């Protein structure tokens, strides 16, 4: 199963740091690719540097037409929104399918059509918080925490220490 994250509403002038965090969170919590609805090479360049150092095959892509990408996606389209169904009540159903997943997260305001395009509108609790928080909790639920033990081939590896830092190449 492949997991894709589509981040809508990236604003070139304001969101570089936040969208980079969306990318790093997607990668670290088991997703395969981040898709953006706006071309911003600063994001893909900084993620490429992380992948070069820390391994794996995660990538960032830019969509010219995100609506047609979503419509033709073969798998489950899951939109994270505080207005959706509580993740606690639907995660078992979502996990029971091996289909690829497209997880949509918003920025300031998500176009209302997204609610209809999604197979699932899922809330990570019904309080407003952040796309990074919603995404990390949701991915962790999908993978049941196993993603935290994953090795990212070809990268540096941390040897966990009670105190201090140890990294091997
Ligand atoms: C700054 S929030 C926007 C909050 C906005 N009121 C909304 O429509 O959800 C940006 C994104 O974070 C995600 N998000 C925030 N709170 C969430 C929650 N409780 N559950 C799921 N996703 C959430 C959604 O993907 C949302 O589009």
Short mmCIF file of N, CA and C and ligand atoms in Angstrom, two decimals:
data_model
loop_
_atom_site.label_atom_id
_atom_site.label_comp_id
_atom_site.label_asym_id
_atom_site.label_seq_id
_atom_site.Cartn_x
_atom_site.Cartn_y
_atom_site.Cartn_z
N UNK A 1 0.84 -1.21 0.00
CA UNK A 1 0.00 0.00 0.00
C UNK A 1 0.87 1.26 0.00
N UNK A 2 0.60 2.14 -0.94
CA UNK A 2 1.31 3.43 -0.99
C UNK A 2 0.45 4.50 -0.34
N UNK A 3 1.11 5.43 0.31
CA UNK A 3 0.38 6.52 0.95
C UNK A 3 0.90 7.86 0.41
N UNK A 4 -0.03 8.64 -0.12
CA UNK A 4 0.30 9.95 -0.69
C UNK A 4 -0.38 11.03 0.16
N UNK A 5 0.30 12.16 0.29
CA UNK A 5 -0.28 13.29 1.03
C UNK A 5 -0.42 14.46 0.06
N UNK A 6 -1.61 15.01 -0.03
CA UNK A 6 -1.84 16.20 -0.86
C UNK A 6 -2.09 17.37 0.08
N UNK A 7 -1.18 18.36 -0.01
CA UNK A 7 -1.34 19.54 0.83
C UNK A 7 -1.90 20.66 -0.04
N UNK A 8 -3.14 21.08 0.25
CA UNK A 8 -3.77 22.15 -0.52
C UNK A 8 -3.50 23.50 0.13
N UNK A 9 -3.50 24.54 -0.70
CA UNK A 9 -3.44 25.90 -0.18
C UNK A 9 -2.07 26.35 0.27
N UNK A 10 -1.00 25.74 -0.29
CA UNK A 10 0.35 26.20 0.04
C UNK A 10 0.55 27.61 -0.50
N UNK A 11 0.91 28.54 0.38
CA UNK A 11 1.16 29.92 -0.06
C UNK A 11 2.66 30.15 -0.14
N UNK A 12 3.12 30.44 -1.37
CA UNK A 12 4.56 30.54 -1.63
C UNK A 12 5.22 31.52 -0.66
N UNK A 13 4.56 32.63 -0.40
CA UNK A 13 5.21 33.68 0.39
C UNK A 13 5.25 33.37 1.88
N UNK A 14 4.30 32.58 2.40
CA UNK A 14 4.20 32.43 3.85
C UNK A 14 4.47 31.03 4.40
N UNK A 15 4.32 29.99 3.54
CA UNK A 15 4.20 28.64 4.09
C UNK A 15 5.42 27.75 3.92
N UNK A 16 6.57 28.33 3.55
CA UNK A 16 7.72 27.46 3.26
C UNK A 16 8.04 26.54 4.45
N UNK A 17 8.13 27.14 5.63
CA UNK A 17 8.53 26.35 6.80
C UNK A 17 7.45 25.31 7.16
N UNK A 18 6.20 25.74 7.15
CA UNK A 18 5.12 24.82 7.53
C UNK A 18 5.02 23.66 6.53
N UNK A 19 5.08 23.98 5.24
CA UNK A 19 4.95 22.91 4.24
C UNK A 19 6.17 21.99 4.27
N UNK A 20 7.34 22.54 4.59
CA UNK A 20 8.51 21.66 4.76
C UNK A 20 8.26 20.71 5.93
N UNK A 21 7.63 21.22 6.99
CA UNK A 21 7.32 20.34 8.13
C UNK A 21 6.27 19.29 7.73
N UNK A 22 5.32 19.67 6.88
CA UNK A 22 4.36 18.68 6.37
C UNK A 22 5.12 17.58 5.62
N UNK A 23 6.09 17.98 4.80
CA UNK A 23 6.87 16.99 4.03
C UNK A 23 7.66 16.07 4.96
N UNK A 24 8.36 16.65 5.92
CA UNK A 24 9.20 15.84 6.80
C UNK A 24 8.34 14.91 7.66
N UNK A 25 7.19 15.42 8.08
CA UNK A 25 6.27 14.60 8.88
C UNK A 25 5.71 13.46 8.03
N UNK A 26 5.34 13.76 6.79
CA UNK A 26 4.85 12.71 5.90
C UNK A 26 5.89 11.61 5.77
N UNK A 27 7.12 12.01 5.49
CA UNK A 27 8.21 11.04 5.31
C UNK A 27 8.46 10.23 6.58
N UNK A 28 8.58 10.93 7.70
CA UNK A 28 8.96 10.25 8.95
C UNK A 28 7.86 9.33 9.45
N UNK A 29 6.61 9.63 9.08
CA UNK A 29 5.49 8.81 9.57
C UNK A 29 4.96 7.87 8.50
N UNK A 30 5.78 7.59 7.49
CA UNK A 30 5.49 6.46 6.61
C UNK A 30 4.87 6.74 5.27
N UNK A 31 4.60 8.00 4.92
CA UNK A 31 4.04 8.27 3.60
C UNK A 31 5.14 8.17 2.54
N UNK A 32 4.73 8.03 1.28
CA UNK A 32 5.68 7.84 0.18
C UNK A 32 5.95 9.12 -0.59
N UNK A 33 4.97 10.01 -0.63
CA UNK A 33 5.11 11.18 -1.51
C UNK A 33 4.23 12.31 -1.01
N UNK A 34 4.74 13.53 -1.14
CA UNK A 34 3.93 14.72 -0.88
C UNK A 34 3.62 15.40 -2.21
N UNK A 35 2.36 15.76 -2.41
CA UNK A 35 1.93 16.48 -3.61
C UNK A 35 1.49 17.87 -3.19
N UNK A 36 1.94 18.87 -3.96
CA UNK A 36 1.55 20.25 -3.68
C UNK A 36 0.78 20.81 -4.86
N UNK A 37 -0.14 21.72 -4.56
CA UNK A 37 -0.93 22.34 -5.63
C UNK A 37 -0.26 23.61 -6.15
N UNK A 38 1.01 23.80 -5.79
CA UNK A 38 1.72 25.02 -6.20
C UNK A 38 3.19 24.62 -6.32
N UNK A 39 3.86 25.10 -7.37
CA UNK A 39 5.27 24.71 -7.55
C UNK A 39 6.16 25.54 -6.63
N UNK A 40 6.90 24.86 -5.77
CA UNK A 40 7.80 25.57 -4.86
C UNK A 40 9.06 24.71 -4.70
N UNK A 41 10.07 25.03 -5.51
CA UNK A 41 11.30 24.21 -5.51
C UNK A 41 12.06 24.32 -4.20
N UNK A 42 11.77 25.34 -3.40
CA UNK A 42 12.46 25.44 -2.10
C UNK A 42 12.09 24.23 -1.23
N UNK A 43 10.82 23.78 -1.35
CA UNK A 43 10.37 22.64 -0.54
C UNK A 43 11.04 21.36 -1.05
N UNK A 44 10.95 21.12 -2.37
CA UNK A 44 11.51 19.87 -2.89
C UNK A 44 13.02 19.83 -2.69
N UNK A 45 13.71 20.97 -2.83
CA UNK A 45 15.16 20.98 -2.62
C UNK A 45 15.50 20.65 -1.17
N UNK A 46 14.77 21.22 -0.24
CA UNK A 46 15.16 20.96 1.14
C UNK A 46 14.82 19.52 1.54
N UNK A 47 13.72 18.97 0.97
CA UNK A 47 13.40 17.57 1.27
C UNK A 47 14.43 16.64 0.62
N UNK A 48 14.89 16.98 -0.59
CA UNK A 48 15.93 16.15 -1.23
C UNK A 48 17.19 16.07 -0.37
N UNK A 49 17.53 17.19 0.25
CA UNK A 49 18.72 17.18 1.13
C UNK A 49 18.51 16.23 2.31
N UNK A 50 17.31 16.25 2.88
CA UNK A 50 17.02 15.35 4.01
C UNK A 50 17.09 13.89 3.55
N UNK A 51 16.49 13.61 2.38
CA UNK A 51 16.48 12.22 1.89
C UNK A 51 17.90 11.75 1.61
N UNK A 52 18.73 12.65 1.06
CA UNK A 52 20.12 12.28 0.78
C UNK A 52 20.85 11.90 2.07
N UNK A 53 20.60 12.64 3.11
CA UNK A 53 21.27 12.38 4.39
C UNK A 53 20.68 11.21 5.15
N UNK A 54 19.34 11.13 5.15
CA UNK A 54 18.67 10.22 6.07
C UNK A 54 17.97 9.05 5.38
N UNK A 55 18.10 8.98 4.03
CA UNK A 55 17.69 7.77 3.32
C UNK A 55 16.24 7.73 2.89
N UNK A 56 15.90 6.58 2.29
CA UNK A 56 14.54 6.37 1.80
C UNK A 56 14.33 6.95 0.42
N UNK A 57 13.08 6.86 -0.04
CA UNK A 57 12.76 7.27 -1.42
C UNK A 57 11.65 8.32 -1.46
N UNK A 58 11.42 8.99 -0.36
CA UNK A 58 10.34 9.98 -0.30
C UNK A 58 10.56 11.10 -1.32
N UNK A 59 9.49 11.55 -1.95
CA UNK A 59 9.67 12.66 -2.89
C UNK A 59 8.52 13.66 -2.82
N UNK A 60 8.78 14.84 -3.36
CA UNK A 60 7.78 15.91 -3.42
C UNK A 60 7.46 16.17 -4.88
N UNK A 61 6.17 16.23 -5.21
CA UNK A 61 5.76 16.52 -6.59
C UNK A 61 4.77 17.68 -6.61
N UNK A 62 4.68 18.30 -7.78
CA UNK A 62 3.79 19.45 -7.94
C UNK A 62 2.70 19.10 -8.95
N UNK A 63 1.48 19.46 -8.60
CA UNK A 63 0.35 19.14 -9.48
C UNK A 63 -0.11 20.39 -10.20
N UNK A 64 -0.39 20.24 -11.50
CA UNK A 64 -0.96 21.36 -12.26
C UNK A 64 -2.46 21.42 -12.01
N UNK A 65 -3.07 20.24 -11.87
CA UNK A 65 -4.52 20.19 -11.69
C UNK A 65 -4.84 19.16 -10.60
N UNK A 66 -4.93 19.63 -9.36
CA UNK A 66 -5.10 18.69 -8.25
C UNK A 66 -6.47 18.01 -8.31
N UNK A 67 -7.49 18.71 -8.87
CA UNK A 67 -8.83 18.10 -8.93
C UNK A 67 -8.80 16.84 -9.79
N UNK A 68 -8.14 16.93 -10.95
CA UNK A 68 -8.15 15.74 -11.80
C UNK A 68 -7.29 14.64 -11.19
N UNK A 69 -6.22 15.02 -10.46
CA UNK A 69 -5.42 13.99 -9.76
C UNK A 69 -6.30 13.25 -8.75
N UNK A 70 -7.06 14.01 -7.97
CA UNK A 70 -7.90 13.39 -6.92
C UNK A 70 -8.96 12.51 -7.57
N UNK A 71 -9.60 13.03 -8.62
CA UNK A 71 -10.69 12.26 -9.27
C UNK A 71 -10.19 10.96 -9.86
N UNK A 72 -8.94 10.96 -10.37
CA UNK A 72 -8.47 9.73 -11.02
C UNK A 72 -7.66 8.85 -10.07
N UNK A 73 -7.58 9.24 -8.79
CA UNK A 73 -6.78 8.45 -7.84
C UNK A 73 -7.45 7.08 -7.62
N UNK A 74 -6.62 6.02 -7.77
CA UNK A 74 -7.14 4.66 -7.57
C UNK A 74 -6.82 4.25 -6.14
N UNK A 75 -7.75 4.45 -5.27
CA UNK A 75 -7.53 4.11 -3.86
C UNK A 75 -8.48 4.93 -3.01
N UNK A 76 -8.20 4.97 -1.71
CA UNK A 76 -9.08 5.70 -0.79
C UNK A 76 -8.62 7.15 -0.66
N UNK A 77 -9.55 8.06 -0.88
CA UNK A 77 -9.27 9.49 -0.71
C UNK A 77 -9.78 9.92 0.66
N UNK A 78 -8.86 10.37 1.48
CA UNK A 78 -9.19 10.68 2.88
C UNK A 78 -8.85 12.14 3.16
N UNK A 79 -9.86 12.92 3.47
CA UNK A 79 -9.65 14.34 3.76
C UNK A 79 -9.69 14.54 5.27
N UNK A 80 -8.63 15.15 5.81
CA UNK A 80 -8.60 15.41 7.26
C UNK A 80 -9.23 16.77 7.54
N UNK A 81 -10.26 16.75 8.35
CA UNK A 81 -10.97 17.99 8.70
C UNK A 81 -11.62 17.82 10.05
N UNK A 82 -11.59 18.88 10.85
CA UNK A 82 -12.21 18.82 12.17
C UNK A 82 -13.72 18.55 12.10
N UNK A 83 -14.32 18.74 10.90
CA UNK A 83 -15.76 18.56 10.74
C UNK A 83 -16.14 17.12 10.35
N UNK A 84 -15.15 16.27 10.13
CA UNK A 84 -15.42 14.91 9.64
C UNK A 84 -15.81 13.95 10.76
N UNK A 85 -15.79 12.66 10.42
CA UNK A 85 -16.08 11.62 11.41
C UNK A 85 -14.85 11.41 12.28
N UNK A 86 -15.07 11.16 13.55
CA UNK A 86 -13.95 11.00 14.47
C UNK A 86 -13.10 9.79 14.08
N UNK A 87 -11.80 10.00 13.96
CA UNK A 87 -10.88 8.94 13.54
C UNK A 87 -11.05 7.68 14.39
N UNK A 88 -11.35 7.85 15.65
CA UNK A 88 -11.50 6.68 16.54
C UNK A 88 -12.58 5.73 16.04
N UNK A 89 -13.59 6.29 15.36
CA UNK A 89 -14.73 5.46 14.95
C UNK A 89 -14.59 4.86 13.56
N UNK A 90 -13.62 5.31 12.78
CA UNK A 90 -13.52 4.81 11.40
C UNK A 90 -12.17 4.21 11.03
N UNK A 91 -11.21 4.31 11.93
CA UNK A 91 -9.85 3.88 11.56
C UNK A 91 -9.83 2.37 11.25
N UNK A 92 -10.63 1.57 11.93
CA UNK A 92 -10.61 0.13 11.66
C UNK A 92 -11.08 -0.15 10.23
N UNK A 93 -12.11 0.58 9.80
CA UNK A 93 -12.63 0.40 8.43
C UNK A 93 -11.56 0.80 7.41
N UNK A 94 -10.91 1.92 7.67
CA UNK A 94 -9.89 2.39 6.72
C UNK A 94 -8.72 1.41 6.69
N UNK A 95 -8.34 0.91 7.86
CA UNK A 95 -7.19 0.00 7.92
C UNK A 95 -7.50 -1.36 7.31
N UNK A 96 -8.78 -1.70 7.21
CA UNK A 96 -9.10 -3.04 6.69
C UNK A 96 -8.91 -3.11 5.17
N UNK A 97 -8.69 -1.96 4.52
CA UNK A 97 -8.48 -1.97 3.07
C UNK A 97 -7.00 -1.79 2.75
N UNK A 98 -6.52 -2.58 1.77
CA UNK A 98 -5.12 -2.48 1.36
C UNK A 98 -4.90 -1.49 0.23
N UNK A 99 -5.98 -0.80 -0.14
CA UNK A 99 -5.87 0.15 -1.26
C UNK A 99 -4.91 1.28 -0.89
N UNK A 100 -4.28 1.87 -1.93
CA UNK A 100 -3.46 3.06 -1.71
C UNK A 100 -4.32 4.15 -1.06
N UNK A 101 -3.63 5.04 -0.34
CA UNK A 101 -4.36 6.13 0.35
C UNK A 101 -3.84 7.47 -0.15
N UNK A 102 -4.79 8.36 -0.38
CA UNK A 102 -4.46 9.76 -0.65
C UNK A 102 -5.04 10.57 0.51
N UNK A 103 -4.15 11.18 1.28
CA UNK A 103 -4.59 11.95 2.45
C UNK A 103 -4.51 13.43 2.09
N UNK A 104 -5.64 14.11 2.17
CA UNK A 104 -5.68 15.54 1.82
C UNK A 104 -5.72 16.36 3.10
N UNK A 105 -4.80 17.34 3.18
CA UNK A 105 -4.84 18.28 4.29
C UNK A 105 -4.90 19.69 3.71
N UNK A 106 -5.44 20.59 4.49
CA UNK A 106 -5.63 21.94 3.99
C UNK A 106 -4.65 22.92 4.58
N UNK A 107 -4.84 24.14 4.17
CA UNK A 107 -4.10 25.26 4.76
C UNK A 107 -5.13 26.13 5.42
N UNK A 108 -5.29 27.34 4.89
CA UNK A 108 -6.24 28.27 5.51
C UNK A 108 -7.68 27.78 5.36
N UNK A 109 -8.13 27.62 4.13
CA UNK A 109 -9.51 27.16 3.92
C UNK A 109 -9.53 26.19 2.74
N UNK A 110 -10.18 25.05 2.96
CA UNK A 110 -10.21 24.03 1.92
C UNK A 110 -11.43 24.27 1.02
N UNK A 111 -11.28 24.19 -0.32
CA UNK A 111 -12.45 24.34 -1.19
C UNK A 111 -13.53 23.32 -0.81
N UNK A 112 -14.79 23.75 -0.84
CA UNK A 112 -15.86 22.88 -0.32
C UNK A 112 -16.00 21.59 -1.14
N UNK A 113 -15.57 21.62 -2.42
CA UNK A 113 -15.69 20.41 -3.25
C UNK A 113 -14.89 19.23 -2.68
N UNK A 114 -13.85 19.54 -1.88
CA UNK A 114 -13.01 18.47 -1.33
C UNK A 114 -13.84 17.53 -0.44
N UNK A 115 -14.79 18.12 0.28
CA UNK A 115 -15.62 17.30 1.18
C UNK A 115 -16.41 16.27 0.39
N UNK A 116 -16.78 16.62 -0.85
CA UNK A 116 -17.57 15.68 -1.68
C UNK A 116 -16.66 14.70 -2.41
N UNK A 117 -15.46 15.17 -2.78
CA UNK A 117 -14.55 14.30 -3.54
C UNK A 117 -13.99 13.18 -2.66
N UNK A 118 -13.93 13.42 -1.36
CA UNK A 118 -13.29 12.45 -0.46
C UNK A 118 -14.19 11.24 -0.22
N UNK A 119 -13.56 10.05 -0.11
CA UNK A 119 -14.31 8.87 0.34
C UNK A 119 -14.56 8.97 1.84
N UNK A 120 -13.62 9.58 2.53
CA UNK A 120 -13.75 9.76 3.99
C UNK A 120 -13.36 11.19 4.36
N UNK A 121 -14.16 11.83 5.20
CA UNK A 121 -13.76 13.08 5.85
C UNK A 121 -13.55 12.73 7.31
N UNK A 122 -12.31 12.87 7.76
CA UNK A 122 -11.93 12.33 9.07
C UNK A 122 -11.41 13.44 9.98
N UNK A 123 -11.93 13.47 11.20
CA UNK A 123 -11.47 14.44 12.20
C UNK A 123 -10.54 13.76 13.18
N UNK A 124 -9.44 14.42 13.46
CA UNK A 124 -8.54 13.96 14.53
C UNK A 124 -8.93 14.79 15.75
N UNK A 125 -10.03 14.37 16.37
CA UNK A 125 -10.68 15.21 17.37
C UNK A 125 -11.42 16.33 16.66
N UNK A 126 -12.36 16.95 17.37
CA UNK A 126 -13.17 17.99 16.72
C UNK A 126 -12.80 19.39 17.17
N UNK A 127 -11.54 19.58 17.49
CA UNK A 127 -11.03 20.92 17.81
C UNK A 127 -10.08 21.34 16.69
N UNK A 128 -10.02 22.65 16.41
CA UNK A 128 -9.07 23.10 15.39
C UNK A 128 -7.65 22.98 15.90
N UNK A 129 -6.75 22.41 15.09
CA UNK A 129 -5.32 22.44 15.45
C UNK A 129 -4.52 22.65 14.19
N UNK A 130 -3.72 21.71 13.77
CA UNK A 130 -2.81 21.99 12.66
C UNK A 130 -2.75 20.81 11.72
N UNK A 131 -2.46 21.09 10.45
CA UNK A 131 -2.33 20.01 9.48
C UNK A 131 -1.18 19.06 9.82
N UNK A 132 -0.13 19.60 10.44
CA UNK A 132 1.00 18.73 10.81
C UNK A 132 0.58 17.78 11.92
N UNK A 133 -0.14 18.29 12.91
CA UNK A 133 -0.60 17.45 14.01
C UNK A 133 -1.60 16.41 13.50
N UNK A 134 -2.58 16.86 12.70
CA UNK A 134 -3.61 15.94 12.21
C UNK A 134 -2.97 14.82 11.38
N UNK A 135 -2.02 15.21 10.52
CA UNK A 135 -1.37 14.24 9.64
C UNK A 135 -0.56 13.22 10.44
N UNK A 136 0.19 13.69 11.42
CA UNK A 136 1.06 12.76 12.16
C UNK A 136 0.23 11.76 12.95
N UNK A 137 -0.83 12.25 13.60
CA UNK A 137 -1.69 11.31 14.36
C UNK A 137 -2.35 10.33 13.39
N UNK A 138 -2.85 10.83 12.28
CA UNK A 138 -3.57 9.95 11.37
C UNK A 138 -2.65 8.87 10.77
N UNK A 139 -1.45 9.30 10.33
CA UNK A 139 -0.51 8.31 9.77
C UNK A 139 -0.13 7.28 10.83
N UNK A 140 0.08 7.74 12.05
CA UNK A 140 0.44 6.81 13.12
C UNK A 140 -0.69 5.80 13.37
N UNK A 141 -1.95 6.26 13.23
CA UNK A 141 -3.08 5.33 13.39
C UNK A 141 -3.12 4.33 12.23
N UNK A 142 -2.86 4.80 11.02
CA UNK A 142 -2.87 3.90 9.86
C UNK A 142 -1.83 2.80 10.03
N UNK A 143 -0.64 3.19 10.46
CA UNK A 143 0.46 2.22 10.54
C UNK A 143 0.60 1.61 11.94
N UNK A 144 -0.27 1.95 12.85
CA UNK A 144 -0.25 1.42 14.22
C UNK A 144 1.10 1.59 14.90
N UNK A 145 1.80 2.64 14.58
CA UNK A 145 3.09 2.90 15.24
C UNK A 145 4.28 2.20 14.61
N UNK A 146 4.02 1.25 13.68
CA UNK A 146 5.15 0.50 13.08
C UNK A 146 6.08 1.41 12.29
N UNK A 147 5.54 2.51 11.77
CA UNK A 147 6.37 3.42 10.96
C UNK A 147 7.52 4.00 11.78
N UNK A 148 7.37 4.02 13.11
CA UNK A 148 8.42 4.62 13.93
C UNK A 148 9.65 3.72 14.04
N UNK A 149 9.48 2.44 13.67
CA UNK A 149 10.61 1.50 13.70
C UNK A 149 11.22 1.32 12.31
N UNK A 150 10.66 2.00 11.33
CA UNK A 150 11.11 1.76 9.94
C UNK A 150 12.54 2.24 9.73
N UNK A 151 13.28 1.48 8.90
CA UNK A 151 14.62 1.91 8.49
C UNK A 151 14.48 2.61 7.15
N UNK A 152 15.23 3.68 6.96
CA UNK A 152 15.20 4.39 5.68
C UNK A 152 16.50 4.08 4.96
N UNK A 153 16.39 3.18 3.97
CA UNK A 153 17.58 2.63 3.33
C UNK A 153 18.47 3.71 2.74
N UNK A 154 19.78 3.51 2.94
CA UNK A 154 20.76 4.39 2.29
C UNK A 154 21.07 5.66 3.06
N UNK A 155 20.54 5.78 4.25
CA UNK A 155 20.78 7.02 5.00
C UNK A 155 21.58 6.80 6.28
N UNK A 156 21.91 7.88 6.93
CA UNK A 156 22.55 7.78 8.24
C UNK A 156 21.57 7.12 9.19
N UNK A 157 22.11 6.50 10.24
CA UNK A 157 21.23 5.82 11.19
C UNK A 157 21.60 6.27 12.60
N UNK A 158 20.59 6.54 13.37
CA UNK A 158 20.81 6.94 14.76
C UNK A 158 20.83 5.70 15.63
N UNK A 159 21.85 5.62 16.48
CA UNK A 159 21.89 4.56 17.48
C UNK A 159 21.35 5.19 18.77
N UNK A 160 20.16 4.77 19.19
CA UNK A 160 19.52 5.45 20.32
C UNK A 160 20.38 5.40 21.59
N UNK A 161 20.47 6.52 22.23
CA UNK A 161 21.29 6.66 23.44
C UNK A 161 20.43 7.18 24.58
N UNK A 162 20.73 6.73 25.77
CA UNK A 162 20.04 7.32 26.91
C UNK A 162 20.44 8.78 27.07
N UNK A 163 21.72 9.05 26.83
CA UNK A 163 22.21 10.43 26.89
C UNK A 163 23.14 10.64 25.70
N UNK A 164 23.09 11.79 25.08
CA UNK A 164 24.01 12.10 23.98
C UNK A 164 23.51 11.62 22.63
N UNK A 165 24.39 11.75 21.63
CA UNK A 165 24.01 11.43 20.25
C UNK A 165 25.00 10.46 19.63
N UNK A 166 24.49 9.44 18.92
CA UNK A 166 25.38 8.56 18.17
C UNK A 166 24.74 8.30 16.80
N UNK A 167 25.50 8.61 15.76
CA UNK A 167 25.00 8.44 14.39
C UNK A 167 26.01 7.63 13.61
N UNK A 168 25.53 6.60 12.86
CA UNK A 168 26.45 5.86 11.99
C UNK A 168 26.00 6.02 10.55
N UNK A 169 26.98 5.93 9.65
CA UNK A 169 26.66 6.08 8.22
C UNK A 169 26.38 4.73 7.60
C1 LIG B 1 -5.29 25.62 10.10
S1 LIG B 1 -6.26 24.18 9.83
C2 LIG B 1 -7.73 24.83 9.20
C3 LIG B 1 -8.81 24.73 10.20
C4 LIG B 1 -10.17 24.94 9.56
N1 LIG B 1 -11.05 25.55 10.49
C5 LIG B 1 -10.76 23.66 8.99
O1 LIG B 1 -11.51 23.77 8.03
O2 LIG B 1 -10.46 22.53 9.43
C6 LIG B 1 -5.48 23.49 8.43
C7 LIG B 1 -5.74 22.02 8.21
O3 LIG B 1 -5.42 21.29 9.39
C8 LIG B 1 -6.17 20.09 9.40
N2 LIG B 1 -6.87 20.01 10.68
C9 LIG B 1 -6.90 20.96 11.64
N3 LIG B 1 -7.60 20.53 12.70
C10 LIG B 1 -8.01 19.27 12.42
C11 LIG B 1 -8.75 18.28 13.12
N4 LIG B 1 -9.24 18.50 14.34
N5 LIG B 1 -8.95 17.10 12.52
C12 LIG B 1 -8.47 16.85 11.27
N6 LIG B 1 -7.77 17.74 10.57
C13 LIG B 1 -7.53 18.94 11.13
C14 LIG B 1 -7.14 20.14 8.22
O4 LIG B 1 -6.62 19.37 7.16
C15 LIG B 1 -7.16 21.63 7.89
O5 LIG B 1 -7.47 21.87 6.55
#
